[in-house]
Coordinates of C-alpha atoms in Angstrom, one line a residue:
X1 CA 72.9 11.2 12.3
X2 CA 71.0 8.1 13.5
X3 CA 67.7 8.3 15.0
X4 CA 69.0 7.1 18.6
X5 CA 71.2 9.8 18.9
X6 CA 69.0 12.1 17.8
X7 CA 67.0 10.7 20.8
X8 CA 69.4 10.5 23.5
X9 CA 70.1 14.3 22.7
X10 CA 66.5 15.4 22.7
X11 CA 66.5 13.6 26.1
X12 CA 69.4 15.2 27.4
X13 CA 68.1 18.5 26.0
X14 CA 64.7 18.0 28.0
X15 CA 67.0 18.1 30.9
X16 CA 68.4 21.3 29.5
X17 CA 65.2 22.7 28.5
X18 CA 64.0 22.1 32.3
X19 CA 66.3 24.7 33.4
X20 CA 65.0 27.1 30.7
X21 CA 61.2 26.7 30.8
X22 CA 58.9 25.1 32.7
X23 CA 59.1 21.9 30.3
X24 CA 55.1 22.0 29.9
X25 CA 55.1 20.9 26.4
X26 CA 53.0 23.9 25.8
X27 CA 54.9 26.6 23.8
X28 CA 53.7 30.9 23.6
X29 CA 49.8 30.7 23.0
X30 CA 49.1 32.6 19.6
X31 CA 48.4 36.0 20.7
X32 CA 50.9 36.3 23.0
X33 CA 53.1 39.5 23.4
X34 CA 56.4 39.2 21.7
X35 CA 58.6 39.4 24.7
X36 CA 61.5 42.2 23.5
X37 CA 65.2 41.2 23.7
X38 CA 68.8 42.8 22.6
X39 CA 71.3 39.8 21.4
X40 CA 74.1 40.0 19.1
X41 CA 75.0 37.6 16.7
X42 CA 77.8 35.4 15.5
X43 CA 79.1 38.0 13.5
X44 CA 79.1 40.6 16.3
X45 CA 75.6 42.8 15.1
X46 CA 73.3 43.7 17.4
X47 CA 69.6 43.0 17.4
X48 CA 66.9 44.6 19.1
X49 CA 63.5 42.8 18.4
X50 CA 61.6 46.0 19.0
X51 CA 63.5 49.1 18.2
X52 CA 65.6 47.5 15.1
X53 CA 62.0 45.7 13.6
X54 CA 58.9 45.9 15.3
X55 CA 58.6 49.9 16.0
X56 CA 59.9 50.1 12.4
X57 CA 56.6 48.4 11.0
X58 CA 58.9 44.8 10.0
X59 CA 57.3 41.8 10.8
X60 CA 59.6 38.8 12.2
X61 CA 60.0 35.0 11.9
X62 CA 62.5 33.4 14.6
X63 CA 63.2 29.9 14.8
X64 CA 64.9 28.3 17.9
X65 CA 66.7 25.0 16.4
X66 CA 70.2 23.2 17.9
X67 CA 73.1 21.8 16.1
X68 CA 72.2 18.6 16.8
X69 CA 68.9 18.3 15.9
X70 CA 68.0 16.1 13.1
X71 CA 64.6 17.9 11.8
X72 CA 65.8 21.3 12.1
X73 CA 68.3 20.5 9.9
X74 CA 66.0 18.5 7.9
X75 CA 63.9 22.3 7.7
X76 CA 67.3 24.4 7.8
X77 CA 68.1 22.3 3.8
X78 CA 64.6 23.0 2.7
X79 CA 66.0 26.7 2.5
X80 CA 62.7 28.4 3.9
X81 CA 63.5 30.9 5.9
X82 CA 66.0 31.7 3.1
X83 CA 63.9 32.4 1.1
X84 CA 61.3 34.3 2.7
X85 CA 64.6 36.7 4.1
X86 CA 66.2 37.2 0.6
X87 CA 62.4 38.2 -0.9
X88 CA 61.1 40.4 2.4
X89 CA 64.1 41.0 4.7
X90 CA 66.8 43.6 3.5
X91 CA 67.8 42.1 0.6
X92 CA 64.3 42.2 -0.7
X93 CA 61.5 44.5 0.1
X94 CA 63.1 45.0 3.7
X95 CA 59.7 44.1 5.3
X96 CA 60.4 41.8 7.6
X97 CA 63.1 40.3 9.4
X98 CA 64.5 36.7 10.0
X99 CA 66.4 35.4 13.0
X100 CA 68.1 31.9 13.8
X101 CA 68.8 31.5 17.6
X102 CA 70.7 28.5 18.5
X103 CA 68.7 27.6 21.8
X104 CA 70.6 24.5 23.5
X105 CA 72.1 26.5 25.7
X106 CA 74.0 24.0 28.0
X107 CA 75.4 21.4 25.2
X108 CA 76.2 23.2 22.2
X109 CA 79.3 25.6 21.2
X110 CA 79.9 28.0 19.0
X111 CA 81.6 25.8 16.6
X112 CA 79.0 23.6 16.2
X113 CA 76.8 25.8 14.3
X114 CA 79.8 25.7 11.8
X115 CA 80.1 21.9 11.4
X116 CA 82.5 21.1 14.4
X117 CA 81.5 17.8 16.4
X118 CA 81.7 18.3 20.3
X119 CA 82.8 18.2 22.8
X120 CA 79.3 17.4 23.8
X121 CA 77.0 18.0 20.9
X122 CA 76.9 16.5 17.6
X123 CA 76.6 18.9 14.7
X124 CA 74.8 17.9 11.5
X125 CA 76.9 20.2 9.5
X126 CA 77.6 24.1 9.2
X127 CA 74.7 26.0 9.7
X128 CA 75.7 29.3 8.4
X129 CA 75.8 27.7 4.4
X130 CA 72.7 28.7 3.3
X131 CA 71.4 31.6 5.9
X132 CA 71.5 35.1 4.9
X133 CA 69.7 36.3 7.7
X134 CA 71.7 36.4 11.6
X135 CA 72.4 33.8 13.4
X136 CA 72.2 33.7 17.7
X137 CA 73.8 32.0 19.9
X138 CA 71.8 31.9 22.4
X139 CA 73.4 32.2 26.6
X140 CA 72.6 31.9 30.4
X141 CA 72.3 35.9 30.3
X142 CA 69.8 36.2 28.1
X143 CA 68.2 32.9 27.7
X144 CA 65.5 33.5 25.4
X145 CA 64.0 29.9 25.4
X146 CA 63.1 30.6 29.2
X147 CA 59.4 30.3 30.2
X148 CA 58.9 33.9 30.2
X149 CA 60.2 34.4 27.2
X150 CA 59.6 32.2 24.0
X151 CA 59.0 29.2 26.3
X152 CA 61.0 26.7 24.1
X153 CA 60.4 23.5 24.9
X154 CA 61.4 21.8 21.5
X155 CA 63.3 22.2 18.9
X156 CA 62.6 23.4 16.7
X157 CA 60.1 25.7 18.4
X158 CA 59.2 28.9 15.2
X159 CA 57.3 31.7 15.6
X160 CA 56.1 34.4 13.7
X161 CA 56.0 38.3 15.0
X162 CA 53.4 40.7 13.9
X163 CA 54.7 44.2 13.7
X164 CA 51.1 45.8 14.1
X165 CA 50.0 44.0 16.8
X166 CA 53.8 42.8 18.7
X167 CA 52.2 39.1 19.3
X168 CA 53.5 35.4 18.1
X169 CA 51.9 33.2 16.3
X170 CA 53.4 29.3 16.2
X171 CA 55.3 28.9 12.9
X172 CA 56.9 25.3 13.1
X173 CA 58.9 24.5 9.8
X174 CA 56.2 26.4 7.3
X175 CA 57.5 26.7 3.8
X176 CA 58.4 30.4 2.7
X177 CA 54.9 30.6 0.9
X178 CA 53.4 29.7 4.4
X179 CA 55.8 32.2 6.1
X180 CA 54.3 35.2 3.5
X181 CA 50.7 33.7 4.0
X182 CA 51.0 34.0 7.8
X183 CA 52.4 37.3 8.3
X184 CA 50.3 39.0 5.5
X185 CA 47.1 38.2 7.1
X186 CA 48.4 40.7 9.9
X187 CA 51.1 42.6 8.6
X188 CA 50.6 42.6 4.5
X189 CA 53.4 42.2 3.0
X190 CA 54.0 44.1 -0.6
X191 CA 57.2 42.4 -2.0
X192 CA 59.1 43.7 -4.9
X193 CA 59.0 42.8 -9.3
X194 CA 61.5 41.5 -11.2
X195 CA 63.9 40.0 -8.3
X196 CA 65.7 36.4 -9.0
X197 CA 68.8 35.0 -7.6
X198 CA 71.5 33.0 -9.9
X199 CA 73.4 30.2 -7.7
X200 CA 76.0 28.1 -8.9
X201 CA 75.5 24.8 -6.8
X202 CA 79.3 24.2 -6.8
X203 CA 81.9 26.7 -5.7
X204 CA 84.8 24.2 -7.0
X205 CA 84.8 22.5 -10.8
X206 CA 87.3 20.3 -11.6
X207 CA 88.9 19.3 -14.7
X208 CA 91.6 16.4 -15.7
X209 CA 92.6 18.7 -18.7
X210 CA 93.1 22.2 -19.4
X211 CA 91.2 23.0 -21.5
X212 CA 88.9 20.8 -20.9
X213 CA 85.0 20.9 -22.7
X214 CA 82.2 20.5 -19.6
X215 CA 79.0 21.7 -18.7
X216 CA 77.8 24.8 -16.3
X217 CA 74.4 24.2 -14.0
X218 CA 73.2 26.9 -12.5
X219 CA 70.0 27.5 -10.7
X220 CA 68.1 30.4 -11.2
X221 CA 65.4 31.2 -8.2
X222 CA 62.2 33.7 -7.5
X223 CA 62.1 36.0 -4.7
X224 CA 60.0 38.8 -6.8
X225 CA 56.3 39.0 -6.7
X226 CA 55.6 38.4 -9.9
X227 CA 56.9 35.1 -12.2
X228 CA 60.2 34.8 -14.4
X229 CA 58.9 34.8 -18.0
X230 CA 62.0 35.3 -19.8
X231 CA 65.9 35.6 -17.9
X232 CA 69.2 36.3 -19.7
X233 CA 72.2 34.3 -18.0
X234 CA 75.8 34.6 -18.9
X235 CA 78.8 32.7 -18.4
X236 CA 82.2 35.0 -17.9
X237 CA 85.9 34.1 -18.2
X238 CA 88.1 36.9 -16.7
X239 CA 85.0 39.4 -17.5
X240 CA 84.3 38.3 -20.8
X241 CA 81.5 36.5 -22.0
X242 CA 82.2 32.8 -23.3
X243 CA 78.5 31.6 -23.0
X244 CA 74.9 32.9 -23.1
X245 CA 71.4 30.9 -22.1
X246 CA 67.9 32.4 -22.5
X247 CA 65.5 30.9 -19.7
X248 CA 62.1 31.3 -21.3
X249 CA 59.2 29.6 -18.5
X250 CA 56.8 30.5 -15.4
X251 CA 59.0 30.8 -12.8
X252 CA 56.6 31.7 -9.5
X253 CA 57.9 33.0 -6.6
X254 CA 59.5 30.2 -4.1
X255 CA 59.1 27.8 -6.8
X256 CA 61.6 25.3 -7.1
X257 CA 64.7 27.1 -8.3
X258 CA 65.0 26.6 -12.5
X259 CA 67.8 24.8 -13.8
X260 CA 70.0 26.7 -16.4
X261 CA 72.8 24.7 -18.1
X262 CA 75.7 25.6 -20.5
X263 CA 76.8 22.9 -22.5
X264 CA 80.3 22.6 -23.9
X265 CA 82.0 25.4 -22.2
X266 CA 85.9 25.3 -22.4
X267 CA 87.2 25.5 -19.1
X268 CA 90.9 26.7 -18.1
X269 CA 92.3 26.8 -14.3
X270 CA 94.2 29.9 -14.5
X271 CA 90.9 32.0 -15.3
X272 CA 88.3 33.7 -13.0
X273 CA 84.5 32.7 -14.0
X274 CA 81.5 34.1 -12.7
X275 CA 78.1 33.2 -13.8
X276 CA 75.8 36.7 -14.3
X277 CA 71.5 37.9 -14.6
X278 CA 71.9 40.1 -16.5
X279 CA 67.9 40.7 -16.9
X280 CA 64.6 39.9 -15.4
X281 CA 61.5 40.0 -18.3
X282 CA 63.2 42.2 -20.2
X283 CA 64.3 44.6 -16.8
X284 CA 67.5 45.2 -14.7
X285 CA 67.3 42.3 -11.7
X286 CA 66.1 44.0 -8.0
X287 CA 69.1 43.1 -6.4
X288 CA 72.6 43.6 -8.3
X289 CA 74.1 41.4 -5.2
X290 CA 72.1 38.2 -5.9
X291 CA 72.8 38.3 -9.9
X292 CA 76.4 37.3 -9.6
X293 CA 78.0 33.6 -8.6
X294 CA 81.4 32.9 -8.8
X295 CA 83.3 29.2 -8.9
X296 CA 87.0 28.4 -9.2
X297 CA 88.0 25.6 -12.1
X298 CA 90.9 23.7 -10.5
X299 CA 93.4 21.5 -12.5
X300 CA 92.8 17.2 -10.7
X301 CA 96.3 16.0 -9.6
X302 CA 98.0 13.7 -11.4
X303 CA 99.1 10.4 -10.0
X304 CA 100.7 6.8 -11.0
X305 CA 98.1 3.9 -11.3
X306 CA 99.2 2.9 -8.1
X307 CA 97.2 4.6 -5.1
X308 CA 96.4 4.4 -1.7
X309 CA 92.7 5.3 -0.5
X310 CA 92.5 5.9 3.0
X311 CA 89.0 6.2 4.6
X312 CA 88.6 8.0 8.0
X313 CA 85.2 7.1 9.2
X314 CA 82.7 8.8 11.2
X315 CA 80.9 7.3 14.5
X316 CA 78.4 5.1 12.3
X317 CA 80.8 3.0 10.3
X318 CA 78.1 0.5 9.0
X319 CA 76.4 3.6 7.0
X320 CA 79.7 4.4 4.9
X321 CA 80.5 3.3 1.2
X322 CA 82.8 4.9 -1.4
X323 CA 83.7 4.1 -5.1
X324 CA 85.9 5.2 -7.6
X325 CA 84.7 5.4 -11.4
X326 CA 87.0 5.6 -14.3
X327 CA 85.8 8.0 -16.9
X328 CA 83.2 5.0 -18.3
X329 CA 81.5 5.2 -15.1
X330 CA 82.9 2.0 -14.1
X331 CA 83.5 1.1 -10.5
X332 CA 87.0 0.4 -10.1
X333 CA 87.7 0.7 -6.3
X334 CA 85.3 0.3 -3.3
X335 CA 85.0 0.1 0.2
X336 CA 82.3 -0.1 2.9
X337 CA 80.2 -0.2 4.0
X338 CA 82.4 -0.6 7.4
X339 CA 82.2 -2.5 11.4
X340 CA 79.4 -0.7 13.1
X341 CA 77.1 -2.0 16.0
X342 CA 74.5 -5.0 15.5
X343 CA 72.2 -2.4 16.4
X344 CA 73.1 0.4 13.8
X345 CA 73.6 2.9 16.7
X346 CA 77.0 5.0 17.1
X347 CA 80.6 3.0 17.7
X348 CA 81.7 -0.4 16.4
X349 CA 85.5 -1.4 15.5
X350 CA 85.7 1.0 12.3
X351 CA 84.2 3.6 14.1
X352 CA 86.1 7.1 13.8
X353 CA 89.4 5.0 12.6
X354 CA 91.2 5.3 9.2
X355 CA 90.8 2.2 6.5
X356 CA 93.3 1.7 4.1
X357 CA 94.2 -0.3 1.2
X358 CA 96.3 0.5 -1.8
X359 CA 95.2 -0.3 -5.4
X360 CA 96.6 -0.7 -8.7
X361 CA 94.7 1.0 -11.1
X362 CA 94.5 -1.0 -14.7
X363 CA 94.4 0.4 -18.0
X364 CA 96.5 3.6 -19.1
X365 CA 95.8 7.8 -18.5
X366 CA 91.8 8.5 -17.1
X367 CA 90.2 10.7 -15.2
X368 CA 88.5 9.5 -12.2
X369 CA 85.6 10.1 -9.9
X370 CA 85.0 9.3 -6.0
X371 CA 81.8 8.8 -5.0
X372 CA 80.4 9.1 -1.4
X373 CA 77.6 6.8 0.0
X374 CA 75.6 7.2 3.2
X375 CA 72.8 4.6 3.7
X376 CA 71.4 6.7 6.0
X377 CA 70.9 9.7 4.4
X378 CA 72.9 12.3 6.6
X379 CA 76.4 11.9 4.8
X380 CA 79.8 11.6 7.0
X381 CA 79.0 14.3 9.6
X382 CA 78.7 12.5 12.7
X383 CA 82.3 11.7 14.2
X384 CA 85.1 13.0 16.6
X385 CA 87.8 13.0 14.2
X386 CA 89.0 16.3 13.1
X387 CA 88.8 14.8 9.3
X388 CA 85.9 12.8 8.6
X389 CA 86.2 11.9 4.5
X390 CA 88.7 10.2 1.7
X391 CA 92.1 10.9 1.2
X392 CA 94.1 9.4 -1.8
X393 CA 97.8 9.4 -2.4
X394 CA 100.0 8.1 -4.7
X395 CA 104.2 7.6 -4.1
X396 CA 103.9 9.3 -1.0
X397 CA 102.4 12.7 -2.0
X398 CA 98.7 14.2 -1.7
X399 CA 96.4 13.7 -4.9
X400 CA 93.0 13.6 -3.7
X401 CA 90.9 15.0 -0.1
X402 CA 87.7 15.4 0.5
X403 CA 85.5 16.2 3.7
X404 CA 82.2 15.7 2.2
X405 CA 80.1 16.8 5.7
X406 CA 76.2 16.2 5.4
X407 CA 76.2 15.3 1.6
X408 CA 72.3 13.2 1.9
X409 CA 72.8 10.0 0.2
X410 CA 75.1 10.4 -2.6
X411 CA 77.4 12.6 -3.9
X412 CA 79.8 12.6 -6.6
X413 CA 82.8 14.2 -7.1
X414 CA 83.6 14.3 -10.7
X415 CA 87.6 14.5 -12.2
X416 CA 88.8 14.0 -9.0
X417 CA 92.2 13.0 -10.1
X418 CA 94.2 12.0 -13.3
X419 CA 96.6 8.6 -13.6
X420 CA 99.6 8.6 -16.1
X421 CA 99.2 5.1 -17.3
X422 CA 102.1 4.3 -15.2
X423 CA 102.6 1.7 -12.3
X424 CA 105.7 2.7 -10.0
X425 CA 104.3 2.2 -6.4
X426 CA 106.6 -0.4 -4.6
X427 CA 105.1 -1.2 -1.7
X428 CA 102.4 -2.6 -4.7
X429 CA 104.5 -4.1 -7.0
X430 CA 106.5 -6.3 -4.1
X431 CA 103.4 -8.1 -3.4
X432 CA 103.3 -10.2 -6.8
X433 CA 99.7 -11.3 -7.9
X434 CA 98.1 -13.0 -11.0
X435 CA 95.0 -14.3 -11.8
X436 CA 94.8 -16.0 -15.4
X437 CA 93.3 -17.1 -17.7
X438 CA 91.8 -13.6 -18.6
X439 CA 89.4 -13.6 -20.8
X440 CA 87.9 -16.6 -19.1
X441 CA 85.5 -18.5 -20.0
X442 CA 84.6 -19.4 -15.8
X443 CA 88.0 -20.8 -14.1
X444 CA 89.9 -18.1 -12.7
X445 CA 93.4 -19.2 -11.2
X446 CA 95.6 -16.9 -8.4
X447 CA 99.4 -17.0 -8.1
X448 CA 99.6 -14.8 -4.9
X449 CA 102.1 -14.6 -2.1
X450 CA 99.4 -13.8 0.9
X451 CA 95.6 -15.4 1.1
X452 CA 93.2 -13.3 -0.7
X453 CA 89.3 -12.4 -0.7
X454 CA 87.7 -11.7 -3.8
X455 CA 85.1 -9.2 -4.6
X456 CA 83.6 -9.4 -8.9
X457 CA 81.2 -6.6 -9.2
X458 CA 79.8 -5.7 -12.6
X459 CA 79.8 -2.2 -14.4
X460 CA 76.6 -1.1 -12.3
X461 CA 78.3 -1.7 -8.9
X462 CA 76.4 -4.4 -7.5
X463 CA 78.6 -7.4 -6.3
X464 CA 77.7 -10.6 -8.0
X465 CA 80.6 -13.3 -6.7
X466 CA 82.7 -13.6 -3.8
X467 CA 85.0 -16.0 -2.7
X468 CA 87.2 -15.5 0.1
X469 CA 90.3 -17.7 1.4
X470 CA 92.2 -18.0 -1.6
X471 CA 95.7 -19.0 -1.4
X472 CA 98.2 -19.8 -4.0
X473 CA 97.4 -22.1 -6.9
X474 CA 93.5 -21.4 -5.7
X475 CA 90.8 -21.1 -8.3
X476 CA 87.5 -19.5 -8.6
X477 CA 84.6 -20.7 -10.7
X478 CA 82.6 -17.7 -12.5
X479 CA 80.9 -19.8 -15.3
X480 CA 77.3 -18.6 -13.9
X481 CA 77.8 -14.7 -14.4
X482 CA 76.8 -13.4 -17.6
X483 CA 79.2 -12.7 -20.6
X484 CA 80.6 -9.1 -20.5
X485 CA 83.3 -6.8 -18.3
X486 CA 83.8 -6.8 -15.0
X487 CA 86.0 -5.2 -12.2
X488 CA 87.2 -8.1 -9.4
X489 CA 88.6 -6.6 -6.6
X490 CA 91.3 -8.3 -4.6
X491 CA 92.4 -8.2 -0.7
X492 CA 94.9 -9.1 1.0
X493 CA 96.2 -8.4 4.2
X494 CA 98.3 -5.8 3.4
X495 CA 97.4 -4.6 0.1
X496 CA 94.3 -4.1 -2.5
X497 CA 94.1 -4.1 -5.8
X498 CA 91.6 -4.4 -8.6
X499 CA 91.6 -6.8 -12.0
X500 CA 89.5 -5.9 -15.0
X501 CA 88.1 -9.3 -16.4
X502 CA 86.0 -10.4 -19.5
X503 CA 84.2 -13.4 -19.3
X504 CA 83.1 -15.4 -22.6

């Protein structure tokens, strides 16, 4: 989300926060008495600060963040308070506890903590991937960012609670070894041995084959008090094992999580895989709930060579790109980035629209990737459009959609569908186009029935020659590339298509 929205909303939520607090600036003084409230979460539990935690000796951390707001999320990725929760809340030591209160009271819904854009507040995605620990919503009735209460006047306002002494103590985006740091010194905390977390980063694989031969990450992470020397991890198909990995290191606790890969597994769609710890330095994991990940292998969808790519953009057009790679890694098809404003802020003619363009996929059966670019940083997150992502289909029927949400920069969906070598599309084939000699030694010439612009990009991605105007019996002159492959990509005004070219 772009940094002027991001502004306007912290404006409009200064306004919001006026009616909350006394809009000082100032937030609780360290010391303060932890004012006691009853609230119930988005899942419908009920949380008492003092008689669920505090008067049970369990210290707290509570962060007041909104939907919109581009640092929390920024901090909510950084998976802190995660962290700190699975070691010491009750899926660790059950020493303290962890609470999320979504404190823009006036402009935010409920469906904007999962991902859902308006009908006032931007989201920067769903909010509940990623946190263990309870989520609030926070309301008019109890209104916990008031003045006398946690006096939010920014978000995102944290605190930490001691449970010996019931006061706060300013906690603004600390990492989880900050977090432990900061409540031990009042409330020590004693942690538990031997307790690690396998995560599979992806819930989805996909495969062009059955069959097919790929390889399994996995991430293996430290909640215990004392380092991962030695780990077992196991790879299961329908509860049998089909791969093992020994992770030998110095794992410390909230370090960055270990990668843990299985090379050359064979993958089939119609079986259930989970990825298991099944030990800890030589001992049974803490937590039999955090040892298990599960991910679903699904079969890509075949289609002809001929394809239609539909983008729907979000609200900042000018920061979308896409690509399509064969199974070389070669750029085939790409578009963005889009009409935005001269200024880079929300709108512009592309903004939240569909863009479309059909291609004609060369060569015979591949597998193919779609890649998703965001100049920005943020992904494709902030739009009205109830779909906000890619959408390709071939003939008429479905073969590849994707809502990628707040993705960072890149990210790559591999095997994302499968062609059959055949072209049969005939909205594609009616508009007849030819561009000869190929190979070519520079002079390129077009037989086309509608003016053309022409893209050449070269197997990085980078676009090295345009032209644009071409009509029939046109020419281009490509003597000053370099010898070797490249992908020129053609449009018209009502269709798109892509030419693999050599030059000599």
């Amino acid at each position: 989300m772009k940094k002027i929205l991001l502004t306007a909303m912290v404006a409009f939520a200064c306004l919001t926060a006026s009616a909350q607090t006394d809009a000082d600036g100032l937030s609780l003084a360290n010391g303060s008495n932890a004012p006691d409230f009853t609230a119930v979460d988005i899942n419908g539990v009920s949380h008492s600060l003092y008689a669920d935690y505090l008067d049970q000796g369990k210290s707290v951390v509570i962060d007041f963040s909104a939907t919109w707001c581009g640092p929390c999320w920024n901090y909510h990725q950084t998976h802190a308070m995660a962290d700190f929760y699975e070691a010491y809340g009750p899926n660790g030591s059950d020493e303290a506890m962890v609470i999320f209160v979504e404190g823009d009271i006036l402009n935010t819904t409920l469906e904007n903590i999962y991902g859902e854009q308006g009908p006032i507040a931007m989201s920067q995605g769903n909010w509940t991937i990623g946190s263990p620990y309870p989520i609030i919503e926070d309301n008019t009735a109890i209104n916990l960012g008031a003045a006398n209460k946690y006096d939010v006047d920014y978000f995102p306002t944290m605190y930490t609670i001691c449970a010996e002494t019931k006061t706060t103590t300013k906690a603004d985006q600390k990492t989880a070894v900050q977090l432990r740091t900061q409540i031990s010194a009042c409330s020590p905390l004693v942690g538990v041995a031997n307790h690690g977390k396998i995560e599979v980063p992806t819930t989805v694989l996909r495969i062009c084959d059955e069959g097919q031969v790929a390889d399994i990450t996995t991430k293996l992470k430290n909640y215990g008090n004392n380092p991962i020397a030695t780990a077992t991890v196991v790879v299961k198909e329908n509860g049998t094992v089909v791969a093992t990995k020994n992770y030998t290191g110095n794992l410390a606790q909230f370090a960055t999580a270990a990668t843990v890969t299985f090379e050359g597994v064979t993958l089939h769609a119609a079986s259930t895989y989970t990825v298991e710890l099944l030990d800890i330095n030589g001992e049974d994991a803490f937590n039999e709930e955090l040892t298990t990940g599960e991910f679903d292998v699904i079969l890509a969808n075949e289609s002809n060579n001929n394809i239609l790519v539909e983008c729907y953009t979000d609200s900042y057009p000018g920061e979308m790109s896409w690509q399509i790679k064969d199974s070389d890694g070669t750029v085939v098809a790409f578009g963005g980035p889009y009409q935005g404003t001269p200024s880079g802020n929300a709108g512009g003619d592309d903004a939240n629209t569909i863009k479309g363009y059909g291609y004609a996929l060369t060569g015979d059966i591949d597998c193919y990737s779609v890649v998703f670019k965001d100049s920005y940083g943020d992904g494709w997150s902030a739009g009205t459009q109830d779909f906000t992502g890619i959408k390709i289909t071939s003939s008429g029927g479905s073969v590849f959609e994707y809502a990628p949400g707040n993705f960072g920069s890149t990210l790559t969906v591999a095997s994302a569908f499968k062609t059959t070598g055949i072209l049969s599309t005939p909205a594609v084939e009616a508009t007849k186009f030819a561009m000869y000699p190929n190979p070519t030694t520079g002079v390129l010439n077009f037989s086309t029935q509608e003016t053309v612009d022409v893209s050449i990009i070269d197997v990085t991605g980078k676009v090295v020659y345009t032209a644009t105007g071409i009509n029939d019996g046109g020419s281009i002159n490509v003597s000053a590339l370099q010898k070797g492959v490249y992908i020129a990509q053609i449009k018209g005004a009502t269709t798109q298509t892509t030419e693999k070219i050599v030059v000599n």
